[in-house]
C-alpha cells in the first residue's frame, strides 16, 4: 500500500506543480493525435487512414492553442487548486471538442462525416490525454525539479570537498610553520646558553617565545567561505535514451493502451470484445515484463534494444488481436504496432527519470551530511596540534624562562641550572614538533559543525545559557549535532539558502532545537505545512514545517537525568 500511495502522490503532484504541460508533451501529443489517434474518414483503408491524418492535422492548431493557454495560465497561478482545475479544464475541453472539430473538418474537406459515438470518442480522448500528459509531466517536470535539488546538494558537497582539501593544505602549512618556529627557538636557545646568561638575555628569549606562540595561534586552519562560482560539480553523466529503457510497472503498458482504446472496442465489438482485449493485453504485458526483467544484467544499450524488440512484438500481437476481434477495423488495426511500443517507452522513461533522480538525490544528501562531519573533524584535527603547541610554548616554555630569569637575576647561572634548562626545553621542543597530544580527542561539537558549514552559508548559532551544560553530554550533544547537520542540508536542498539560524534553548526538562532558513517546502497534501517533504528518517519528536517564508526543522531532546529537575 505504501508504494501505491507513493505512486498516486507522485502523479498527483504533477497536477499542482505549475509545470504539467510542457513544450515536449504538447509536441508528443500532436504526434500521437495526428499519426495514431486519428478519426475514421470514409472506408477503413490506407487511403481512409491518410484522410484521417489530414483531418487530425487540420484540427490540431486550436487544440494546441488550448494547451499553450493552459501552460501559460498554470505557470502564473499560485494556488495549487487553481492549477489543478486549469489542467483538468484544458484536458476536458481538448477531449470534448476534438471529435466535433474533426467531424466538421472532415465534412467540409472530404464531404464525409466521421460518424457518431460521441461519448465513446470523448472518453477515449480523455484517457489518452491524461495518460500521455501525466507520463510526460513525471518524466520532464519531476526530473527537472529533483535535478535542481540534487544540483544544489552536489554544489554544497563540492564546496565541502574543496574546503576539506584546503584544510589538508593548511594543516601541512601549519606543520611547516610550527617546525620552522621550533627550529628558530632551539637555535636562539643555543645562542642564549652559548654566552653569559643574564636576566635581560633570558627576558629577550622569553619575548621570542611569546611571539612564536602568538604566531602559531594566528596560523589559519579553517577554510575560507567559498562562492558557488568558485567550485565545479562536473558534468552530469548523460545516458542515451535506449540505455534508459527498462522495467515498467506491471500491467501499466497493457492497461494504459486498453484504457485508451476501450470505448472504441465497446462501440464496435461489445463487452465480450472489450473483456477479451483486457485479458490478452494484460497477459502480453506480464510476458513482456518477465522478459525485460531477465535482461537486467545486460549492458544498458543491449537491454534497451531488447526492450524495444519485446514491445514491438507485443504491438504485433495486439495488432493481430485487433484484426481478429474486429475484422472491419481496417487501417486502424495498424495503430498498435506503433502505439504499444510508444506507450512502453513513455512509461519506462518516466519511471527511469523518477528513480534516477531519487537515487541521485539520496546519494548527494548522504554525501553532504558526511562531508560536513568530515570537514568539522578535519578542521579540529588541524587545530589540535597547533593549539597544543601554542599551549606548550606559552605555558611550559615561558614558565621555564621565568624560572631561569629569576635565578640569574639573583645568582650567577651554574652549569647544573643551564643543563637542566637545556634538557627541559629540548623535551618541550620535541613535544611541540611531534604534536604530542593527549590520546583522547574531544568529540565533534556543535561549534565544529557550524564552522564547517561556514564555507557554504552564513550560520548564526544561539545557545541559551541554561542549555549549554546539556550539550556536554555525549549522547545529547551527538543527537543535537546530527539534527543541526540535517537541518543545514535541508536549507541547501530546498532553496539553496545562503544563510541559516540555529537556536538551542531549554524548556523545563527538554532541549528545543530549531534550524531555520529561507525557502518553500513542497506540499504533499492539503496546505497548512503539516505534511511536507523532507529528508532522512527523523525521530518521533522531530518535525519539518513551513513557517512563513522559512523552512524550520525542530527537535526536542530530553535533558540528561543528572541535570533534570
Coordinates of C-alpha atoms in Angstrom, one line a residue:
X1 CA 0.0 0.0 0.0
X2 CA 2.9 2.3 0.7
X3 CA 4.2 2.0 -2.8
X4 CA 0.7 2.6 -4.3
X5 CA 0.3 5.8 -2.1
X6 CA 3.7 7.0 -3.3
X7 CA 2.8 6.5 -6.9
X8 CA -0.5 8.4 -6.5
X9 CA 1.3 11.1 -4.6
X10 CA 3.9 11.5 -7.4
X11 CA 1.3 11.5 -10.2
X12 CA -1.0 13.9 -8.3
X13 CA 1.9 16.3 -7.6
X14 CA 2.3 16.9 -11.3
X15 CA -1.2 18.5 -11.4
X16 CA -0.3 21.2 -8.9
X17 CA 3.4 21.7 -9.9
X18 CA 2.7 24.5 -12.3
X19 CA 4.6 22.5 -15.0
X20 CA 2.1 19.9 -16.0
X21 CA 2.1 21.0 -19.7
X22 CA 5.4 21.5 -21.5
X23 CA 6.7 22.1 -24.9
X24 CA 7.7 18.4 -25.3
X25 CA 4.4 17.0 -24.0
X26 CA 2.5 19.2 -26.5
X27 CA 4.7 18.1 -29.3
X28 CA 4.3 14.4 -28.4
X29 CA 0.5 14.9 -28.1
X30 CA 0.5 16.5 -31.5
X31 CA 2.3 13.5 -33.0
X32 CA 0.0 11.0 -31.3
X33 CA -3.1 12.9 -32.3
X34 CA -2.1 13.3 -35.9
X35 CA -0.5 9.9 -36.5
X36 CA -2.1 7.4 -34.1
X37 CA -5.4 8.7 -32.6
X38 CA -6.9 9.6 -36.0
X39 CA -10.6 9.9 -36.8
X40 CA -12.3 7.4 -39.2
X41 CA -12.9 9.1 -42.5
X42 CA -14.6 7.0 -45.1
X43 CA -13.8 3.4 -45.6
X44 CA -11.3 1.5 -43.4
X45 CA -8.4 1.5 -45.9
X46 CA -5.0 3.1 -46.1
X47 CA -6.5 6.0 -48.1
X48 CA -9.0 6.4 -45.3
X49 CA -6.2 6.5 -42.8
X50 CA -4.4 9.2 -44.8
X51 CA -7.7 11.2 -44.8
X52 CA -7.9 10.8 -41.0
X53 CA -4.3 12.0 -40.7
X54 CA -5.1 15.1 -42.8
X55 CA -8.3 15.9 -40.7
X56 CA -6.4 15.4 -37.4
X57 CA -3.6 17.7 -38.6
X58 CA -6.0 20.4 -39.8
X59 CA -7.9 20.2 -36.5
X60 CA -4.8 20.3 -34.2
X61 CA -4.0 24.1 -34.1
X62 CA -7.0 25.0 -32.0
X63 CA -6.2 22.1 -29.6
X64 CA -2.5 23.1 -29.3
X65 CA -3.6 26.7 -28.7
X66 CA -5.7 25.5 -25.7
X67 CA -2.7 23.6 -24.5
X68 CA -0.4 26.6 -24.7
X69 CA -3.0 28.8 -23.0
X70 CA -3.2 26.3 -20.1
X71 CA 0.6 26.2 -20.0
X72 CA 0.7 30.0 -19.7
X73 CA -2.1 30.0 -17.0
X74 CA -0.7 27.3 -14.8
X75 CA 2.7 28.9 -14.6
X76 CA 1.2 32.1 -13.3
X77 CA -1.3 30.7 -10.9
X78 CA 0.0 30.4 -7.3
X79 CA -2.8 28.3 -5.7
X80 CA -2.3 24.5 -6.3
X81 CA -6.1 24.0 -6.6
X82 CA -6.3 26.7 -9.3
X83 CA -3.6 25.0 -11.2
X84 CA -5.2 21.6 -11.0
X85 CA -8.6 22.9 -12.2
X86 CA -6.9 24.7 -15.1
X87 CA -5.3 21.5 -16.2
X88 CA -8.5 19.4 -15.8
X89 CA -10.4 22.1 -17.7
X90 CA -8.0 22.1 -20.5
X91 CA -8.0 18.3 -20.8
X92 CA -11.8 18.1 -20.8
X93 CA -12.0 20.9 -23.3
X94 CA -9.5 19.4 -25.7
X95 CA -11.1 15.9 -25.4
X96 CA -14.6 17.2 -25.7
X97 CA -14.3 19.5 -28.8
X98 CA -11.8 17.3 -30.7
X99 CA -14.4 14.8 -32.1
X100 CA -16.8 17.6 -33.2
X101 CA -13.9 19.6 -34.7
X102 CA -12.7 16.6 -36.7
X103 CA -16.2 15.9 -37.8
X104 CA -16.7 19.4 -39.1
X105 CA -13.3 19.5 -40.9
X106 CA -14.0 16.0 -42.5
X107 CA -17.4 17.1 -43.7
X108 CA -16.0 20.4 -45.1
X109 CA -12.9 18.9 -46.8
X110 CA -14.0 15.4 -47.8
X111 CA -17.8 15.6 -47.6
X112 CA -17.8 12.7 -45.2
X113 CA -18.8 12.6 -41.5
X114 CA -16.5 10.8 -39.1
X115 CA -19.6 9.2 -37.5
X116 CA -21.3 9.5 -34.1
X117 CA -20.3 7.6 -30.9
X118 CA -19.5 10.9 -29.3
X119 CA -19.4 9.7 -25.7
X120 CA -17.0 6.8 -26.7
X121 CA -14.7 9.1 -28.7
X122 CA -14.6 11.8 -25.9
X123 CA -13.8 9.1 -23.3
X124 CA -11.0 7.8 -25.5
X125 CA -9.6 11.3 -25.8
X126 CA -9.8 11.8 -22.1
X127 CA -8.0 8.6 -21.2
X128 CA -5.3 9.2 -23.8
X129 CA -4.7 12.8 -22.8
X130 CA -4.5 12.1 -19.1
X131 CA -2.1 9.1 -19.6
X132 CA 0.1 11.0 -22.1
X133 CA 0.4 14.3 -20.4
X134 CA 0.8 12.8 -16.9
X135 CA 3.6 10.5 -18.0
X136 CA 5.4 13.3 -19.8
X137 CA 4.9 15.5 -16.7
X138 CA 6.6 12.9 -14.5
X139 CA 9.4 12.4 -17.0
X140 CA 10.1 16.1 -17.6
X141 CA 8.8 18.2 -14.7
X142 CA 9.6 15.9 -11.8
X143 CA 13.0 15.1 -13.0
X144 CA 13.7 18.8 -13.6
X145 CA 12.7 19.7 -10.1
X146 CA 14.7 16.9 -8.5
X147 CA 17.7 17.7 -10.7
X148 CA 17.7 21.2 -9.4
X149 CA 17.6 19.9 -5.8
X150 CA 20.4 17.5 -6.5
X151 CA 22.5 20.2 -8.1
X152 CA 22.2 22.3 -5.0
X153 CA 23.2 19.4 -2.8
X154 CA 26.1 18.5 -5.2
X155 CA 27.3 22.1 -5.2
X156 CA 27.3 22.3 -1.4
X157 CA 29.1 18.9 -1.3
X158 CA 31.7 20.2 -3.8
X159 CA 32.2 23.3 -1.6
X160 CA 32.7 20.9 1.4
X161 CA 35.2 18.8 -0.5
X162 CA 37.1 21.8 -1.7
X163 CA 37.2 23.0 1.9
X164 CA 38.5 19.7 3.1
X165 CA 41.3 19.8 0.5
X166 CA 42.1 23.4 1.7
X167 CA 42.2 22.3 5.4
X168 CA 44.6 19.5 4.5
X169 CA 46.8 22.0 2.7
X170 CA 46.5 24.4 5.7
X171 CA 47.4 21.6 8.0
X172 CA 50.6 20.9 6.1
X173 CA 51.5 24.6 6.0
X174 CA 50.8 24.8 9.8
X175 CA 53.1 21.9 10.5
X176 CA 55.8 23.5 8.4
X177 CA 55.4 26.8 10.2
X178 CA 55.5 25.1 13.6
X179 CA 58.6 23.2 12.7
X180 CA 60.2 26.5 11.5
X181 CA 59.4 28.3 14.7
X182 CA 60.7 25.4 16.8
X183 CA 63.9 25.4 14.9
X184 CA 64.4 29.1 15.4
X185 CA 63.6 28.9 19.1
X186 CA 66.0 26.0 19.5
X187 CA 68.8 27.9 17.7
X188 CA 68.1 31.0 19.8
X189 CA 68.2 28.9 23.0
X190 CA 71.6 27.6 22.0
X191 CA 72.8 31.1 21.3
X192 CA 71.5 32.1 24.8
X193 CA 73.3 29.3 26.5
X194 CA 76.5 29.8 24.5
X195 CA 77.2 33.2 26.1
X196 CA 76.9 34.6 29.6
X197 CA 73.3 34.2 30.7
X198 CA 71.8 37.4 32.1
X199 CA 68.4 38.5 33.1
X200 CA 68.0 40.7 30.1
X201 CA 69.1 37.9 27.7
X202 CA 66.6 35.5 29.2
X203 CA 63.8 38.1 29.0
X204 CA 64.6 38.7 25.4
X205 CA 64.4 35.0 24.7
X206 CA 61.1 34.8 26.6
X207 CA 59.8 37.6 24.3
X208 CA 60.7 35.5 21.3
X209 CA 58.9 32.5 22.7
X210 CA 55.8 34.6 23.3
X211 CA 55.9 36.0 19.8
X212 CA 56.3 32.4 18.4
X213 CA 53.3 31.2 20.4
X214 CA 51.2 34.2 19.1
X215 CA 52.4 33.4 15.5
X216 CA 51.3 29.8 15.9
X217 CA 48.0 30.9 17.4
X218 CA 47.4 33.1 14.3
X219 CA 48.0 30.2 11.8
X220 CA 44.8 29.7 9.8
X221 CA 43.3 26.2 10.0
X222 CA 39.7 26.9 8.9
X223 CA 38.8 27.1 5.2
X224 CA 37.6 30.4 3.7
X225 CA 33.9 30.6 2.7
X226 CA 33.5 29.8 -1.0
X227 CA 31.2 31.2 -3.6
X228 CA 29.3 28.6 -5.6
X229 CA 31.0 30.1 -8.6
X230 CA 34.4 29.0 -7.2
X231 CA 33.6 25.3 -7.4
X232 CA 32.5 22.9 -10.1
X233 CA 30.4 19.8 -9.7
X234 CA 31.5 18.4 -13.0
X235 CA 29.5 17.3 -16.0
X236 CA 26.5 15.1 -15.3
X237 CA 26.7 11.7 -16.9
X238 CA 24.4 11.5 -19.9
X239 CA 22.7 8.3 -20.5
X240 CA 21.4 7.6 -24.1
X241 CA 17.6 7.1 -24.4
X242 CA 18.0 3.5 -25.3
X243 CA 20.1 2.9 -22.2
X244 CA 17.3 4.3 -20.0
X245 CA 14.7 1.8 -21.2
X246 CA 14.0 -0.9 -18.6
X247 CA 11.3 -2.4 -16.5
X248 CA 7.8 -0.8 -16.4
X249 CA 5.4 -1.3 -13.5
X250 CA 3.3 -4.5 -14.1
X251 CA 0.3 -4.1 -16.4
X252 CA 0.7 -0.3 -16.8
X253 CA 1.6 -0.5 -20.5
X254 CA -1.1 -3.0 -21.5
X255 CA -3.9 -1.5 -19.4
X256 CA -3.0 2.1 -20.5
X257 CA -3.4 1.1 -24.1
X258 CA -6.6 -0.8 -23.4
X259 CA -8.0 2.1 -21.5
X260 CA -7.3 4.5 -24.4
X261 CA -9.0 2.1 -26.9
X262 CA -11.7 0.6 -24.7
X263 CA -14.5 3.0 -25.8
X264 CA -13.7 2.1 -29.5
X265 CA -13.8 -1.6 -28.7
X266 CA -17.1 -1.4 -26.8
X267 CA -18.7 0.6 -29.6
X268 CA -17.6 -1.8 -32.4
X269 CA -17.4 -5.2 -30.7
X270 CA -19.3 -5.1 -27.5
X271 CA -18.4 -6.2 -23.9
X272 CA -17.1 -9.6 -24.9
X273 CA -14.5 -8.0 -27.3
X274 CA -13.5 -5.4 -24.6
X275 CA -13.1 -8.1 -21.9
X276 CA -11.0 -10.3 -24.3
X277 CA -8.8 -7.3 -25.2
X278 CA -8.2 -6.6 -21.5
X279 CA -7.2 -10.1 -20.6
X280 CA -5.0 -10.6 -23.6
X281 CA -3.2 -7.2 -23.3
X282 CA -2.7 -7.9 -19.6
X283 CA -1.2 -11.3 -20.4
X284 CA 1.1 -9.8 -23.0
X285 CA 2.2 -7.2 -20.6
X286 CA 3.1 -9.8 -18.0
X287 CA 5.1 -11.8 -20.5
X288 CA 6.9 -8.7 -21.8
X289 CA 7.7 -7.6 -18.2
X290 CA 9.1 -11.1 -17.4
X291 CA 11.4 -11.0 -20.5
X292 CA 12.6 -7.5 -19.7
X293 CA 13.2 -8.3 -16.1
X294 CA 15.5 -11.1 -17.1
X295 CA 17.8 -8.7 -19.0
X296 CA 18.7 -6.5 -16.1
X297 CA 22.3 -7.9 -16.0
X298 CA 22.9 -6.9 -19.7
X299 CA 24.6 -3.7 -20.8
X300 CA 22.3 -0.7 -20.9
X301 CA 22.3 -0.4 -24.7
X302 CA 21.7 -4.1 -25.2
X303 CA 19.0 -4.1 -22.6
X304 CA 17.3 -1.1 -24.3
X305 CA 17.4 -2.9 -27.6
X306 CA 15.7 -6.0 -26.1
X307 CA 13.1 -3.7 -24.6
X308 CA 12.2 -2.1 -27.9
X309 CA 12.1 -5.5 -29.7
X310 CA 9.9 -7.0 -26.9
X311 CA 7.3 -4.3 -27.0
X312 CA 7.4 -4.2 -30.8
X313 CA 6.5 -7.9 -30.6
X314 CA 3.7 -7.1 -28.2
X315 CA 2.5 -4.4 -30.6
X316 CA 2.4 -7.1 -33.4
X317 CA 0.3 -9.3 -31.0
X318 CA -2.1 -6.6 -30.2
X319 CA -2.4 -5.7 -33.9
X320 CA -3.3 -9.3 -34.7
X321 CA -5.8 -9.3 -31.8
X322 CA -7.4 -6.2 -33.2
X323 CA -7.9 -7.7 -36.7
X324 CA -9.2 -11.0 -35.1
X325 CA -11.7 -9.3 -32.8
X326 CA -12.9 -6.6 -35.2
X327 CA -12.2 -7.6 -38.8
X328 CA -13.6 -4.4 -40.1
X329 CA -11.2 -2.2 -38.2
X330 CA -9.2 -1.6 -41.4
X331 CA -6.1 0.5 -41.3
X332 CA -6.8 1.5 -37.6
X333 CA -5.7 -2.0 -36.7
X334 CA -2.1 -1.0 -37.6
X335 CA -2.1 1.6 -34.8
X336 CA -1.0 -0.9 -32.0
X337 CA 2.2 -1.6 -33.9
X338 CA 3.4 1.9 -33.1
X339 CA 1.2 2.9 -30.1
X340 CA 2.1 0.0 -27.8
X341 CA 5.9 0.5 -28.0
X342 CA 5.4 4.2 -27.8
X343 CA 3.3 3.8 -24.6
X344 CA 6.0 1.5 -23.2
X345 CA 8.8 3.9 -24.0
X346 CA 7.0 6.9 -22.4
X347 CA 6.2 5.0 -19.2
X348 CA 9.7 3.5 -19.0
X349 CA 11.4 6.9 -19.4
X350 CA 9.1 8.4 -16.8
X351 CA 9.8 5.7 -14.3
X352 CA 13.5 5.8 -15.0
X353 CA 13.6 9.6 -14.6
X354 CA 11.9 9.3 -11.2
X355 CA 14.2 6.5 -10.0
X356 CA 17.4 8.1 -11.2
X357 CA 16.6 11.5 -9.7
X358 CA 15.6 10.0 -6.4
X359 CA 18.7 7.8 -6.2
X360 CA 21.0 10.7 -7.0
X361 CA 19.2 13.0 -4.6
X362 CA 19.6 10.4 -1.7
X363 CA 23.2 9.9 -2.6
X364 CA 24.0 13.6 -2.7
X365 CA 22.2 14.1 0.6
X366 CA 24.2 11.4 2.3
X367 CA 27.5 12.6 0.8
X368 CA 26.7 16.2 2.0
X369 CA 25.9 15.0 5.5
X370 CA 29.1 13.0 5.7
X371 CA 31.2 15.8 4.1
X372 CA 30.0 18.3 6.8
X373 CA 31.0 15.9 9.5
X374 CA 34.3 15.2 7.8
X375 CA 35.2 18.8 7.4
X376 CA 34.4 19.6 11.0
X377 CA 36.7 16.7 12.1
X378 CA 39.5 17.8 9.7
X379 CA 39.4 21.3 11.0
X380 CA 39.5 20.1 14.6
X381 CA 42.4 17.7 13.7
X382 CA 44.3 20.6 12.1
X383 CA 43.7 22.9 15.0
X384 CA 44.5 20.4 17.8
X385 CA 48.3 20.1 17.3
X386 CA 48.7 23.8 16.8
X387 CA 46.7 24.6 20.0
X388 CA 48.8 22.0 21.8
X389 CA 52.0 23.6 20.5
X390 CA 50.8 27.1 21.5
X391 CA 49.9 25.9 25.0
X392 CA 53.4 24.3 25.4
X393 CA 55.2 27.4 24.2
X394 CA 53.1 29.9 26.0
X395 CA 52.8 27.9 29.2
X396 CA 55.7 25.4 29.8
X397 CA 58.5 27.0 27.8
X398 CA 57.8 30.5 29.0
X399 CA 57.5 29.2 32.6
X400 CA 61.0 27.7 32.3
X401 CA 62.2 31.1 31.1
X402 CA 60.7 32.8 34.0
X403 CA 62.3 30.4 36.5
X404 CA 65.7 30.8 34.8
X405 CA 65.4 34.6 34.7
X406 CA 64.5 34.7 38.4
X407 CA 67.6 32.6 39.2
X408 CA 70.1 34.6 37.2
X409 CA 68.7 37.8 38.4
X410 CA 70.0 37.0 41.9
X411 CA 72.7 34.4 41.3
X412 CA 75.2 33.6 38.6
X413 CA 74.0 30.7 36.4
X414 CA 75.7 27.4 37.2
X415 CA 76.2 24.5 34.9
X416 CA 73.6 22.4 36.6
X417 CA 70.9 25.0 36.1
X418 CA 71.8 25.6 32.5
X419 CA 71.9 21.8 31.8
X420 CA 68.5 21.4 33.4
X421 CA 67.1 24.3 31.3
X422 CA 68.5 22.8 28.1
X423 CA 67.1 19.3 28.9
X424 CA 63.7 20.7 29.8
X425 CA 63.4 22.9 26.7
X426 CA 64.6 20.1 24.4
X427 CA 61.8 18.0 25.8
X428 CA 59.3 20.8 25.2
X429 CA 60.6 21.3 21.6
X430 CA 60.3 17.6 20.9
X431 CA 56.7 17.6 22.2
X432 CA 55.8 20.6 20.0
X433 CA 57.5 19.2 16.9
X434 CA 55.7 15.8 17.2
X435 CA 52.4 17.3 18.2
X436 CA 52.5 15.2 21.3
X437 CA 48.9 15.5 22.4
X438 CA 46.7 13.6 24.8
X439 CA 45.3 10.3 23.4
X440 CA 41.7 11.3 24.0
X441 CA 40.4 13.8 21.4
X442 CA 37.2 15.7 22.1
X443 CA 34.3 14.6 20.0
X444 CA 32.9 16.9 17.4
X445 CA 30.6 19.5 18.9
X446 CA 28.0 21.9 17.5
X447 CA 30.6 24.7 17.1
X448 CA 32.8 22.5 15.0
X449 CA 29.9 21.8 12.7
X450 CA 28.9 25.4 12.4
X451 CA 32.5 26.3 11.5
X452 CA 32.4 23.6 8.8
X453 CA 29.2 24.9 7.3
X454 CA 30.5 28.4 7.1
X455 CA 32.2 27.5 3.8
X456 CA 28.7 27.1 2.3
X457 CA 26.5 29.6 4.1
X458 CA 26.3 32.1 6.9
X459 CA 25.2 30.2 10.1
X460 CA 24.2 32.0 13.3
X461 CA 24.3 29.9 16.4
X462 CA 22.3 31.0 19.5
X463 CA 22.6 28.7 22.6
X464 CA 20.8 29.8 25.8
X465 CA 22.9 29.7 28.9
X466 CA 20.7 27.2 30.7
X467 CA 21.1 24.8 27.7
X468 CA 24.9 24.8 27.5
X469 CA 25.6 22.2 30.2
X470 CA 23.4 19.7 28.5
X471 CA 25.4 19.9 25.3
X472 CA 28.4 18.5 27.1
X473 CA 26.6 15.2 27.5
X474 CA 27.9 12.9 24.7
X475 CA 24.6 11.3 23.7
X476 CA 22.6 14.5 23.8
X477 CA 25.4 16.5 22.1
X478 CA 25.7 13.9 19.3
X479 CA 21.9 13.9 18.7
X480 CA 21.6 17.7 18.5
X481 CA 24.7 17.9 16.2
X482 CA 23.1 15.3 13.8
X483 CA 19.8 17.2 13.8
X484 CA 21.5 20.6 13.1
X485 CA 23.5 18.9 10.3
X486 CA 20.3 17.6 8.7
X487 CA 18.7 21.0 9.0
X488 CA 21.5 22.7 7.2
X489 CA 21.4 20.1 4.5
X490 CA 17.6 20.9 4.2
X491 CA 18.5 24.6 3.9
X492 CA 20.6 23.8 0.9
X493 CA 18.3 21.2 -0.5
X494 CA 15.0 23.1 -0.6
X495 CA 16.1 26.5 -1.7
X496 CA 19.9 26.8 -2.0
X497 CA 19.8 29.1 1.1
X498 CA 22.8 31.3 1.8
X499 CA 22.1 31.7 5.5
X500 CA 20.6 29.8 8.4
X501 CA 19.8 30.3 12.0
X502 CA 20.3 27.7 14.7
X503 CA 18.7 28.2 18.2
X504 CA 19.0 25.9 21.2
X505 CA 17.1 26.6 24.4
X506 CA 15.9 24.7 27.4
X507 CA 12.2 24.5 28.3
X508 CA 11.7 22.7 31.6
X509 CA 13.4 19.3 31.2
X510 CA 13.5 19.5 27.4
X511 CA 16.0 20.9 25.0
X512 CA 14.4 22.7 22.0
X513 CA 16.5 22.9 18.8
X514 CA 15.4 24.9 15.8
X515 CA 17.2 25.2 12.4
X516 CA 15.5 27.8 10.2
X517 CA 16.4 29.1 6.7
X518 CA 14.6 30.9 3.8
X519 CA 12.8 28.6 1.5
X520 CA 9.5 27.0 0.5
X521 CA 8.6 23.3 1.0
X522 CA 6.6 21.3 -1.5
X523 CA 3.3 20.2 -0.2
X524 CA 2.3 16.6 -0.4
X525 CA -1.3 17.0 0.8
X526 CA -3.5 19.8 2.0
X527 CA -1.9 23.2 2.6
X528 CA -1.0 24.2 6.1
X529 CA 2.5 22.9 6.5
X530 CA 1.7 19.7 8.4
X531 CA 2.6 17.3 5.6
X532 CA 5.7 18.4 3.7
X533 CA 8.6 16.8 2.0
X534 CA 11.9 16.5 3.9
X535 CA 14.9 14.3 4.1
X536 CA 16.1 11.4 6.2
X537 CA 14.5 9.4 8.9
X538 CA 13.6 11.5 11.9
X539 CA 12.6 10.7 15.5
X540 CA 9.1 11.0 16.7
X541 CA 9.7 14.4 18.3
X542 CA 11.3 16.0 15.2
X543 CA 9.3 17.9 12.6
X544 CA 10.0 19.8 9.4
X545 CA 7.5 22.5 8.6
X546 CA 6.9 25.8 6.8
X547 CA 6.8 28.9 9.0
X548 CA 6.1 32.0 6.8
X549 CA 8.9 32.2 4.3
X550 CA 11.2 29.9 6.2
X551 CA 11.7 26.2 6.4
X552 CA 12.2 25.1 10.0
X553 CA 13.4 21.8 11.3
X554 CA 12.5 21.4 15.0
X555 CA 13.5 18.8 17.5
X556 CA 13.1 18.1 21.2
X557 CA 15.6 16.2 23.4
X558 CA 15.4 15.2 27.0
X559 CA 17.8 16.9 29.4
X560 CA 20.4 14.5 30.9
X561 CA 19.0 12.9 34.0
X562 CA 21.6 14.4 36.3
X563 CA 20.7 17.9 35.1
X564 CA 16.9 17.5 35.2
X565 CA 14.7 18.9 37.8

